[in-house]
Short mmCIF file of C-alpha atoms in Angstrom, two decimals:
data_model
loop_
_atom_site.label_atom_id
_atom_site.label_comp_id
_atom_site.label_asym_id
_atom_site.label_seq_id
_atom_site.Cartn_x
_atom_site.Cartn_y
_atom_site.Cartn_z
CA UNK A 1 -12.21 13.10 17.75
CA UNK A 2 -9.13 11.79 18.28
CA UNK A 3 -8.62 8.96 16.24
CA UNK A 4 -9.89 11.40 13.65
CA UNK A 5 -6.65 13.78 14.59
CA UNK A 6 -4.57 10.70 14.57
CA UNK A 7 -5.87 9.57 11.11
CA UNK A 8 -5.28 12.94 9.20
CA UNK A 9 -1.37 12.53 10.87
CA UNK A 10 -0.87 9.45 9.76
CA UNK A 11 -2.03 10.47 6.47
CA UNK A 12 0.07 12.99 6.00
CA UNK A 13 2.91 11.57 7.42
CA UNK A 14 2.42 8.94 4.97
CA UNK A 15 1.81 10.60 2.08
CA UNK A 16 3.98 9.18 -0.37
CA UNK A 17 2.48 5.80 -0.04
CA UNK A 18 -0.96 3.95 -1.15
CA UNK A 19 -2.86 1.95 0.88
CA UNK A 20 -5.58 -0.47 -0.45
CA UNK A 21 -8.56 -0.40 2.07
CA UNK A 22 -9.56 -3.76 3.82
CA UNK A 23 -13.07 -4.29 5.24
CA UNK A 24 -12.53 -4.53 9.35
CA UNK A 25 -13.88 -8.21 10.62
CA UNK A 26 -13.29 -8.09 14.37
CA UNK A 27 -12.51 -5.74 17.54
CA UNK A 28 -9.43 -6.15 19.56
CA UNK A 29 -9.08 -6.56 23.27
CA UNK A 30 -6.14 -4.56 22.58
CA UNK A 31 -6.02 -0.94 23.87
CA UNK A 32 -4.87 1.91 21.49
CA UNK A 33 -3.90 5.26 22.75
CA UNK A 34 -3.76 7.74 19.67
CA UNK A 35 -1.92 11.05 20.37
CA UNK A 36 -4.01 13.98 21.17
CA UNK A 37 -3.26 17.36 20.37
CA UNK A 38 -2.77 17.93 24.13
CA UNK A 39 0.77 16.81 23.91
CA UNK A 40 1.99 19.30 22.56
CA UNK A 41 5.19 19.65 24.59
CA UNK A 42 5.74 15.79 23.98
CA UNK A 43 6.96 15.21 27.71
CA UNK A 44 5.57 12.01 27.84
CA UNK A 45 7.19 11.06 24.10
CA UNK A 46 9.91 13.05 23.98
CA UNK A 47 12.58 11.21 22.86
CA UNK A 48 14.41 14.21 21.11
CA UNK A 49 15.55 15.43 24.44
CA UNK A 50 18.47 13.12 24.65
CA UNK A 51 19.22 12.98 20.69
CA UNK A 52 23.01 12.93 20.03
CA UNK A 53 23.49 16.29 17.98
CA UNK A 54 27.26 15.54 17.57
CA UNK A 55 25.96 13.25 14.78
CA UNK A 56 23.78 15.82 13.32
CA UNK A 57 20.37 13.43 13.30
CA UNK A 58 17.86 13.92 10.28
CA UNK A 59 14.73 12.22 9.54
CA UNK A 60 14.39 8.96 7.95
CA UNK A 61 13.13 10.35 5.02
CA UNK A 62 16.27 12.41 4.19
CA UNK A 63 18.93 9.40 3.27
CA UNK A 64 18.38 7.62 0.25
CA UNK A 65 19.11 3.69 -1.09
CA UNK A 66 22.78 4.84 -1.35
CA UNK A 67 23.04 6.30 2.25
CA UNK A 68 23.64 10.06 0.38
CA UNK A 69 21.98 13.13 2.76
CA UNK A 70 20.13 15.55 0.85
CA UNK A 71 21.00 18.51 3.29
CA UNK A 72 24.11 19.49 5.88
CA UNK A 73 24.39 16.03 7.82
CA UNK A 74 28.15 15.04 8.83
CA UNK A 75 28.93 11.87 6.60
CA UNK A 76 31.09 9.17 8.42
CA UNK A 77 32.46 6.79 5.69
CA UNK A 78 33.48 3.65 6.82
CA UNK A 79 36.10 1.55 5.13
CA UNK A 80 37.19 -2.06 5.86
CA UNK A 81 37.89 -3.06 9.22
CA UNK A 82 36.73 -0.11 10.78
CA UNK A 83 35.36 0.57 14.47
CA UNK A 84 32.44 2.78 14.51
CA UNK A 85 31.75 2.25 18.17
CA UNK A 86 32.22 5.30 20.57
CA UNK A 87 33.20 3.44 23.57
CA UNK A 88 29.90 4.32 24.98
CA UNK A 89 28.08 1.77 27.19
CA UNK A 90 25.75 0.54 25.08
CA UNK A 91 24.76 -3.27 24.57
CA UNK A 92 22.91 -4.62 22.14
CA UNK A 93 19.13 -6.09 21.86
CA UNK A 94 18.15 -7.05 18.70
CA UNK A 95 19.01 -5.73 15.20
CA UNK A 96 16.78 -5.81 12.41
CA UNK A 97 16.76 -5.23 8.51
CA UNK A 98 14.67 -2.80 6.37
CA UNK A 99 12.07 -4.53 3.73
CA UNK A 100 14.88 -3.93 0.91
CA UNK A 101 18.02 -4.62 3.48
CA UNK A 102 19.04 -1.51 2.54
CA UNK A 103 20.25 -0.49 5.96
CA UNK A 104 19.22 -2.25 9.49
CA UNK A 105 18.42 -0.96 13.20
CA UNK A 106 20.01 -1.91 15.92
CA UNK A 107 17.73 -1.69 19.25
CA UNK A 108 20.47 -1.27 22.47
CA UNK A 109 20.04 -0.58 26.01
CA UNK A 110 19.58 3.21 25.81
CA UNK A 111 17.87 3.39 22.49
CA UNK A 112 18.11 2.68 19.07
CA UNK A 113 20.31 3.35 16.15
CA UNK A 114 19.85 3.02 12.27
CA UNK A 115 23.06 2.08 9.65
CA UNK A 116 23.16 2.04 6.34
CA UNK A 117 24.80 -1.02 4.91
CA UNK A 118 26.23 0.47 1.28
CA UNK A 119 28.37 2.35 2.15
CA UNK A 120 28.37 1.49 6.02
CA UNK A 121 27.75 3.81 8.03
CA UNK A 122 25.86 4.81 11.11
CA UNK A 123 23.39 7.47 9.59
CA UNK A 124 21.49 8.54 13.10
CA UNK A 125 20.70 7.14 16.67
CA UNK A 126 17.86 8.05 19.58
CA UNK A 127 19.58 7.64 23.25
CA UNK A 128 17.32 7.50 25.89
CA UNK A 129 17.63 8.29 29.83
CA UNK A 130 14.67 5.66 30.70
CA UNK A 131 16.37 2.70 28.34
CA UNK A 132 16.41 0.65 25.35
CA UNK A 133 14.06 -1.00 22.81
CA UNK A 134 14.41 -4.38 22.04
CA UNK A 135 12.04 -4.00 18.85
CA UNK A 136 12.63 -1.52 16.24
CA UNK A 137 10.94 -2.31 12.90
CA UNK A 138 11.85 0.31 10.09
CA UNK A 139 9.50 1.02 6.96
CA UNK A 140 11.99 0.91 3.89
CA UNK A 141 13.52 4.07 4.37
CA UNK A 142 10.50 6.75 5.96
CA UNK A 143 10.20 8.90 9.20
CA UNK A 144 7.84 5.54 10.33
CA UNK A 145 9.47 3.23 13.01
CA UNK A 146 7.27 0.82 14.96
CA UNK A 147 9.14 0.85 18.36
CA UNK A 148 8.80 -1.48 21.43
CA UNK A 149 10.72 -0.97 25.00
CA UNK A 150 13.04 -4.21 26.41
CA UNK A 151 12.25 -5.36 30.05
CA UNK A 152 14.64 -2.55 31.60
CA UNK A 153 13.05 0.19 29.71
CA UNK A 154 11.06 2.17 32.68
CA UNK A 155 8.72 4.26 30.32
CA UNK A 156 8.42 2.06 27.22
CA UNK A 157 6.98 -1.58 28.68
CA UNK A 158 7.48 -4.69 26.35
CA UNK A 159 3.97 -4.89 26.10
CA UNK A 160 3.18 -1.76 23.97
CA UNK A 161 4.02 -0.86 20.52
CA UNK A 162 4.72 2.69 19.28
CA UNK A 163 4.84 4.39 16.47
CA UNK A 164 7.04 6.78 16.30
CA UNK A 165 7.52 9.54 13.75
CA UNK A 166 11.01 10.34 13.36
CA UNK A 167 10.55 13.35 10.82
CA UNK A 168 8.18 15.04 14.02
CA UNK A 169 10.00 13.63 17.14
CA UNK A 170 7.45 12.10 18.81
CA UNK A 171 4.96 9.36 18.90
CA UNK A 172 1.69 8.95 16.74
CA UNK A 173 0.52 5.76 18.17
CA UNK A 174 0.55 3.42 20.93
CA UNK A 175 -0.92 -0.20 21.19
CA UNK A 176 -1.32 -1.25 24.58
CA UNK A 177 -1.56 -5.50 25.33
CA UNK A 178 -2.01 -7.76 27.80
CA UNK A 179 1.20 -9.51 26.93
CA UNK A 180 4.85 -9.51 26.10
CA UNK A 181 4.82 -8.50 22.28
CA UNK A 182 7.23 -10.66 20.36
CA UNK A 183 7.13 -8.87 17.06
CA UNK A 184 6.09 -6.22 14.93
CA UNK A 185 6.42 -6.50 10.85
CA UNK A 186 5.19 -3.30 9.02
CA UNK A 187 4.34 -2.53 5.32
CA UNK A 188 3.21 0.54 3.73
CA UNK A 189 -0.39 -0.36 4.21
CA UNK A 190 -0.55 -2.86 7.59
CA UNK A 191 0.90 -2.58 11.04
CA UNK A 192 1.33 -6.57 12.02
CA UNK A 193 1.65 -7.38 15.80
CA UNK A 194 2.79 -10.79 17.01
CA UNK A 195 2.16 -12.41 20.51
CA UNK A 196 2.66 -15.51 21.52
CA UNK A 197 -0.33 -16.66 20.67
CA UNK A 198 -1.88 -14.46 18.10
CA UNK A 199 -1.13 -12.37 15.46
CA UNK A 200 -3.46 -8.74 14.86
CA UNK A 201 -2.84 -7.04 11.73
CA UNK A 202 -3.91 -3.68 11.62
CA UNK A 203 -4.54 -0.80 8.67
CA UNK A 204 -1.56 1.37 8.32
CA UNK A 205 -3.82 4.86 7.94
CA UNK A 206 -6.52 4.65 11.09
CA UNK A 207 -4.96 1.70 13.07
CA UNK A 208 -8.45 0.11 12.50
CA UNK A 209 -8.04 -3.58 13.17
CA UNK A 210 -8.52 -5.96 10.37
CA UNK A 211 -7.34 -9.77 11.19
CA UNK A 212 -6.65 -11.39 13.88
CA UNK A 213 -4.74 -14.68 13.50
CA UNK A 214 -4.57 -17.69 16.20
CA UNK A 215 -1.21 -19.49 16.35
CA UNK A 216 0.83 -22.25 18.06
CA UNK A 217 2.93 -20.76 20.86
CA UNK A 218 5.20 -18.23 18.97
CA UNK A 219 7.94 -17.06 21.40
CA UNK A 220 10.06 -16.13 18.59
CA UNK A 221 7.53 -13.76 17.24
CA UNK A 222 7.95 -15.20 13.51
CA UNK A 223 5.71 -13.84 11.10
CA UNK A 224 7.16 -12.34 7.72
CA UNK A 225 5.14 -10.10 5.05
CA UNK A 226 5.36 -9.53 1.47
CA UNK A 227 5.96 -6.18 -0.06
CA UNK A 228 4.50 -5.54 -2.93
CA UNK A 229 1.88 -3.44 -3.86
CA UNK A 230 0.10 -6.20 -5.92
CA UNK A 231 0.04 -8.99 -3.26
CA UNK A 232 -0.46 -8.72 -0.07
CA UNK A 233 0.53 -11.94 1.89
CA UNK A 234 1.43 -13.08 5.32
CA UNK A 235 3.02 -16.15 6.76
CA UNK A 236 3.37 -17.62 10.36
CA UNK A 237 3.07 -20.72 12.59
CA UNK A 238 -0.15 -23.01 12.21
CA UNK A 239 -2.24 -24.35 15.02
CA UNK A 240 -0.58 -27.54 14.84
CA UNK A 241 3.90 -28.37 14.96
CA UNK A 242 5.85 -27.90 12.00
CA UNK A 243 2.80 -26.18 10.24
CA UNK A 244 2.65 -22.70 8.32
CA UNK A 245 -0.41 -20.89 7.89
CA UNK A 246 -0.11 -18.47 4.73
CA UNK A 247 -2.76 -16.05 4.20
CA UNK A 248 -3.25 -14.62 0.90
CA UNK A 249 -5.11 -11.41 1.56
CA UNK A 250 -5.95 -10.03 -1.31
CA UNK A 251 -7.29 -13.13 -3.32
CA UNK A 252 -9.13 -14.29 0.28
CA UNK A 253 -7.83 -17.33 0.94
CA UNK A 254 -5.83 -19.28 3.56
CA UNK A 255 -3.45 -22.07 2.75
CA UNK A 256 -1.81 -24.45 5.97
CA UNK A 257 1.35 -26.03 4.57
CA UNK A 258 2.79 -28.85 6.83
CA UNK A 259 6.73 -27.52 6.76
CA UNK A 260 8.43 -29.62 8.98
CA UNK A 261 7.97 -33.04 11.79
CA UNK A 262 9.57 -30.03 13.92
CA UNK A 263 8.03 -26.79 15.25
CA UNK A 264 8.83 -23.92 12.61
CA UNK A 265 12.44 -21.80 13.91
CA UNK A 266 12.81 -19.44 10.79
CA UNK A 267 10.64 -18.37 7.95
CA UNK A 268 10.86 -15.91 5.16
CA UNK A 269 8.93 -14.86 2.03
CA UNK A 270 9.87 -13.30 -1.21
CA UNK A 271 8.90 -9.91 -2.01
CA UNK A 272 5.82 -10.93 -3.80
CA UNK A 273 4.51 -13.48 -1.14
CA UNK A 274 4.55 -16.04 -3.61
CA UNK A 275 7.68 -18.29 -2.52
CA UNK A 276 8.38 -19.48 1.13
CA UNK A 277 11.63 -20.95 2.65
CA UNK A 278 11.12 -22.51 6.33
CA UNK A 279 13.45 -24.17 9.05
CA UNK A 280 12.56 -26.08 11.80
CA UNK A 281 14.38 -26.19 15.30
CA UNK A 282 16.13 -29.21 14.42
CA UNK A 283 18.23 -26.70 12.06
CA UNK A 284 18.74 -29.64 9.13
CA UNK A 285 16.92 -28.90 6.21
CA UNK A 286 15.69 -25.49 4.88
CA UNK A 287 12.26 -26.48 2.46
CA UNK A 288 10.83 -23.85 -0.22
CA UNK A 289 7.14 -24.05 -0.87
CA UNK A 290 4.92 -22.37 -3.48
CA UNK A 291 2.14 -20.59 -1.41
CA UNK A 292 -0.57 -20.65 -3.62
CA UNK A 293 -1.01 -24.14 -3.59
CA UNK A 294 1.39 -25.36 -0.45
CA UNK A 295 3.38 -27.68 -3.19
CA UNK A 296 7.12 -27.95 -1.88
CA UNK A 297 9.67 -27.01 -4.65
CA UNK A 298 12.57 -27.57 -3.32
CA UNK A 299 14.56 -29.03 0.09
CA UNK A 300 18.20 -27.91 0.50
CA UNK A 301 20.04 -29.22 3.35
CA UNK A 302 22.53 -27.19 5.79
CA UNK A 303 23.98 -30.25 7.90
CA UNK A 304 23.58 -33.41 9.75
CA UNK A 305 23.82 -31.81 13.52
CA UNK A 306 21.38 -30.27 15.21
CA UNK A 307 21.61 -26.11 14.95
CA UNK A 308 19.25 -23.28 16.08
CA UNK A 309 18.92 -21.47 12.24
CA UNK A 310 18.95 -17.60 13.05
CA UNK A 311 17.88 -16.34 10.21
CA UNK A 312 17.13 -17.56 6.41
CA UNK A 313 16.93 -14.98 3.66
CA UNK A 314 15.99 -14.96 -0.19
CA UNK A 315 17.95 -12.99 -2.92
CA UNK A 316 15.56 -10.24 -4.86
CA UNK A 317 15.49 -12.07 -8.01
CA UNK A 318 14.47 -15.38 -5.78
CA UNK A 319 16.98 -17.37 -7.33
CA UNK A 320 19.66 -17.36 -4.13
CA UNK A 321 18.93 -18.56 -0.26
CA UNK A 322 21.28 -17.76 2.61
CA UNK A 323 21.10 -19.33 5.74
CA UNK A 324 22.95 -18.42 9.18
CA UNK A 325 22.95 -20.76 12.27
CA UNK A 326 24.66 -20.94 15.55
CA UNK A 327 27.02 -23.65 13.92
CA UNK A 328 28.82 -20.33 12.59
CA UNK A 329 28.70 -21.08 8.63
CA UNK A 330 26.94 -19.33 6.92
CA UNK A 331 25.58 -20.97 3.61
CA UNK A 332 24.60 -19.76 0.62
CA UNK A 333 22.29 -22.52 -1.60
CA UNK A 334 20.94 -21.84 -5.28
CA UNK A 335 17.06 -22.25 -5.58
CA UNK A 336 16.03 -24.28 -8.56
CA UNK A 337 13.02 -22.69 -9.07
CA UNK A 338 11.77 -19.29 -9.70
CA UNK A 339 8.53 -17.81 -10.22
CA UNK A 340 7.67 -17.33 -13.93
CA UNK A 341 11.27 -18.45 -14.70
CA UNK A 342 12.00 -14.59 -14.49
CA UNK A 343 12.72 -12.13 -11.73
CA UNK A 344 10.01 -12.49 -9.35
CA UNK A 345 11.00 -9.00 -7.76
CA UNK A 346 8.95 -7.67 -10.81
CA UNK A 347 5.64 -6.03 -9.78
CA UNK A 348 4.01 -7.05 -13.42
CA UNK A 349 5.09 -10.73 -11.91
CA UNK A 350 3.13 -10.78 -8.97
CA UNK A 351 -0.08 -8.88 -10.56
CA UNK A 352 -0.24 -11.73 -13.18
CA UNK A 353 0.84 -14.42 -10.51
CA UNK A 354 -2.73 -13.08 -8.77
CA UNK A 355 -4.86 -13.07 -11.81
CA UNK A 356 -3.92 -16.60 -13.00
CA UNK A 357 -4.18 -17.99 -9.71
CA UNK A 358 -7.85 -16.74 -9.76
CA UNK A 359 -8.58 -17.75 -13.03
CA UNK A 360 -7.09 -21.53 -12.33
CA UNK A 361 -6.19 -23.06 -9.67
CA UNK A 362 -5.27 -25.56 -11.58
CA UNK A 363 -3.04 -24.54 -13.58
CA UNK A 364 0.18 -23.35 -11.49
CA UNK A 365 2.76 -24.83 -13.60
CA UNK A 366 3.30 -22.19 -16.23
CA UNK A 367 3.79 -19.79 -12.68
CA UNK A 368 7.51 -22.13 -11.84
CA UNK A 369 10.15 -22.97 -13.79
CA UNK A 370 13.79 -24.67 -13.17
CA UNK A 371 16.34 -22.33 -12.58
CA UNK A 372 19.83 -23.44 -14.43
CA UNK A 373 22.68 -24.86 -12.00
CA UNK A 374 22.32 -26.97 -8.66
CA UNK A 375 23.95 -27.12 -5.81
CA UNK A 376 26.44 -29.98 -5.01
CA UNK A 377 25.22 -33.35 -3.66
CA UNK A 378 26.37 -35.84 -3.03
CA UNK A 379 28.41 -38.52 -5.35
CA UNK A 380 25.57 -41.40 -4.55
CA UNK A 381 23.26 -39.43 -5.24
CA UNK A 382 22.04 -41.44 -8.57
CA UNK A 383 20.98 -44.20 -6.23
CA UNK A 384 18.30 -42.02 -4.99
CA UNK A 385 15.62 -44.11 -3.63
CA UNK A 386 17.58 -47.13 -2.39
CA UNK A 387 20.33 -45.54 -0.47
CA UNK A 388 18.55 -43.06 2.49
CA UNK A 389 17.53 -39.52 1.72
CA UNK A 390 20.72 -38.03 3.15
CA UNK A 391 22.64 -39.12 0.28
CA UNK A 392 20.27 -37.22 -2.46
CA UNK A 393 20.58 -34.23 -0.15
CA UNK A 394 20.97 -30.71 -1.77
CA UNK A 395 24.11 -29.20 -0.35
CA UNK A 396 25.33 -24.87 -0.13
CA UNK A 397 27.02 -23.48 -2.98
CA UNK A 398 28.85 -21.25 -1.48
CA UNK A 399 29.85 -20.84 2.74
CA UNK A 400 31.45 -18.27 4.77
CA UNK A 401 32.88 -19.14 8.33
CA UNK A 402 32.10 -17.28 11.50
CA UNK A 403 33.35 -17.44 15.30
CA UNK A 404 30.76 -19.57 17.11
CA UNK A 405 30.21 -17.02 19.52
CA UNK A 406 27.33 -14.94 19.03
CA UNK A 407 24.67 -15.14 16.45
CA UNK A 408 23.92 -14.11 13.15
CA UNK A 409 21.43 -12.75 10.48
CA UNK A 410 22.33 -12.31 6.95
CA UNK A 411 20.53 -11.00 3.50
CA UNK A 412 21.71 -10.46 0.23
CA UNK A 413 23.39 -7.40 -1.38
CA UNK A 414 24.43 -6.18 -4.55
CA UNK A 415 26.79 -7.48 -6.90
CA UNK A 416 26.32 -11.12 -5.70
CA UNK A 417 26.95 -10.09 -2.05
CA UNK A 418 26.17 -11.07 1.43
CA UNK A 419 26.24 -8.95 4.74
CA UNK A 420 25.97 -10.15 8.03
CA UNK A 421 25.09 -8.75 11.12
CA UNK A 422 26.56 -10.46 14.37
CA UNK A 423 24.65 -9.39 17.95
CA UNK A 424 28.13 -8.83 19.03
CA UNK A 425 28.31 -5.81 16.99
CA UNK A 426 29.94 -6.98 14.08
CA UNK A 427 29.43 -5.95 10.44
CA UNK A 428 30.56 -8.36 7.46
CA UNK A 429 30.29 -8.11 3.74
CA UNK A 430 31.23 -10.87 1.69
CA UNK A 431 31.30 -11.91 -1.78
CA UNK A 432 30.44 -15.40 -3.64
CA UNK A 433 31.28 -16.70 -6.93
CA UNK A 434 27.78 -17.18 -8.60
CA UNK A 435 29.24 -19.70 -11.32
CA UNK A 436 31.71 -21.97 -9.41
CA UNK A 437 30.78 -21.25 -5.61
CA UNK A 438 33.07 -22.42 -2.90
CA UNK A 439 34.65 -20.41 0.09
CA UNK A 440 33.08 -16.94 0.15
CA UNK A 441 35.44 -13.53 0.13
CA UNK A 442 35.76 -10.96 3.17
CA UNK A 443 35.24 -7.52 1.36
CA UNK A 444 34.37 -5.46 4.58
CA UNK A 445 34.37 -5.64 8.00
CA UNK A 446 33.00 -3.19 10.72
CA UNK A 447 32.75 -3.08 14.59
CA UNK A 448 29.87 -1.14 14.99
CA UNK A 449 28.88 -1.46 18.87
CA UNK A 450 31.00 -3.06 21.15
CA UNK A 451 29.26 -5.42 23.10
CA UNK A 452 30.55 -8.56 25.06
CA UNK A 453 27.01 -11.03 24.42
CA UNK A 454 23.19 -10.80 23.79
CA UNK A 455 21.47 -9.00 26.33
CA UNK A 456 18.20 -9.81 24.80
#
């Protein structure tokens, strides 16, 4: 009865969005708590209780790509080299973009907060009397959040997962586990949790359980999705060091590409699921695979030294990479190939990607082409094959520099853009010369949330 109550919510919450139905192949140990009807009064959920109304909060829902309100929210523009922080005490857990990078959330130690990056600005928070959340995984732009509490959090354990609805105030969905949960990755049809040691990916409308993936130990909690409607696709560590394990949902299958001698630090598909870019924890070399067939297209490298790669990220059109590390450069590499030789953001891309794959798996050359351009190597590099690899090495196109304090994600914007996101609260855009490269440009800078390290 409930799970039938929690269904029709979901559903309607969600209603906006398909969802292509997958047959369910196991149980889960896992134990799910769906909200009854009982609740009512939410005093178990209620997280609305200690919303900051100064800010005038909204849904979700409500803000769209551009960060406009459609009704009477307060707008707080911020221009370069701006603090947005209100000197409240507040650090910082984890931070987190959106499936289009669009805006990010920043989990903290009394709750969470969501920014748009273009323009920046903070567009709402949830502040909490029982603590923070060191997980908050947004879905695009919707009332959906996938919430999970950091160790200090007295109500919210970091073993459960909830799903919160935004739009209603209160929670739709819990998933209770026997562990720590290291991850949650959500697309308009799936709910994907990550443990250290498995992976359960669920159905988005009944929370119905439909894989359940074994990994190597995965502290990290990597796993990445794709987002299109036409493919669905997932990638995460293998069973054995250095290995990948894609799984290709809708056309059944399950490829193991052997990535790296290393175990697997940072991974990252493109929209369509059909391109992969991997680091291992040696930090070196950043390899880009094809995941139908596990061929790898292309190896760019950051460095000689050893660095702990923080996060890698792939342009829309899949023909940029940007990688941030602890060495506190980040680089900016052109990829030389790109699916179909066209931008594999299209939908119609992916849908025939799928259908030729079925009809040949053969026949995957007509799917990648060489992109125009390289990146600079080195001047030896014609003696490939006698001198050692380093000297044919694939070096960034463009870099921006970055106190080696804290560390760093970064994704792609518009107009040939970067932002980065520093876990000391900092906010960068920069912009990069797509023909010559070189030294990136500081365009913006914000201080979000002033916090003195990583808490997480």
């Amino acid at each position: 009865m409930e799970i039938g109550w929690i269904s029709r919510k979901i559903s309607s919450c969600l209603h906006c969005f398909s969802s292509a139905s997958l047959p369910i192949i196991g149980i889960t140990e896992v134990s799910l708590q769906l909200s009854p009807v009982k609740y009512a009064n939410w005093s178990v959920y209620d997280m609305s209780s200690t919303v900051s109304s100064s800010r005038g909060v909204m849904p979700l829902a409500s803000f769209d790509r551009g960060g406009t309100e459609n009704s009477g929210a307060p707008r707080s523009s911020a221009m370069p080299d701006q603090d947005l922080n209100d000197s409240e005490d507040a650090g910082l857990l984890s931070v987190s973009w959106n499936q289009d990078y669009g805006c990010f959330a920043a989990g903290t130690t009394t709750g969470f907060r969501i920014y748009n990056c273009d323009p920046f600005k903070e567009t709402f928070r949830r502040d909490l009397k029982s603590g923070g959340f060191k997980i908050v995984e947004m879905l695009f732009r919707c009332n959906i959040l996938a919430l999970v509490g950091g160790a200090a959090n007295s109500q919210y354990p970091p073993n459960k997962v909830l799903i919160w609805d935004d739009h209603q105030s209160r929670c739709i969905g819990e998933f209770s586990f026997r562990s720590e949960v290291r991850g949650v990755k959500l697309r308009r049809d799936r709910i994907v949790v990550v443990l250290e040691h498995k992976i359960y990916v669920y159905n988005f409308m009944d929370l119905k359980l439909l894989h359940q993936i074994e990994t190597l130990s995965n502290p990290r909690g990597l796993c990445c999705l794709s987002h299109h409607a036409n493919t669905s696709v997932l990638a995460c560590p293998g069973l054995r060091r250095g290995q990948v394990q894609v799984e290709h949902f809708g056309l059944h299958m399950t490829k193991f590409i052997s990535a790296h001698d290393n175990n697997i630090a940072c991974l990252i598909l493109t929209m369509d699921g059909m391109l992969l870019a991997t680091a291992s924890t040696k930090g070196t070399l950043i390899r880009i695979f094809n995941t139908l067939d596990g061929t790898r297209l292309q190896e760019v490298r950051r460095g000689v030294d050893r660095a702990e790669i923080s996060s890698i990220s792939l342009s829309p059109n899949a023909q940029w990479l940007v990688v941030a590390s602890d060495k506190g450069t980040i680089h900016i590499f052109r990829l030389r190939v790109r699916v179909g030789g066209v931008d594999s953001s299209a939908p119609h891309i992916s849908q025939s990607l799928g259908l030729q794959y079925q009809n040949s798996s053969n026949c995957l050359d007509p799917l990648f082409s060489l992109n125009t351009g390289a990146n600079p190597g080195s001047s030896l590099s014609f003696m490939r094959g006698v001198l050692p690899k380093y000297f044919s090495s694939e070096w960034s196109f463009s870099q921006f520099h970055l106190p080696e304090v804290t560390q760093f994600v970064a994704a792609f914007g518009s107009q040939n853009s970067v932002m980065i996101i520093g876990m000391d609260g900092s906010f960068y855009r920069c912009s990069f010369d797509p023909v010559n490269g070189g030294p990136m440009v500081r365009q913006e800078y914000v201080r979000f949330l002033k916090t003195d390290n990583n808490l997480r």
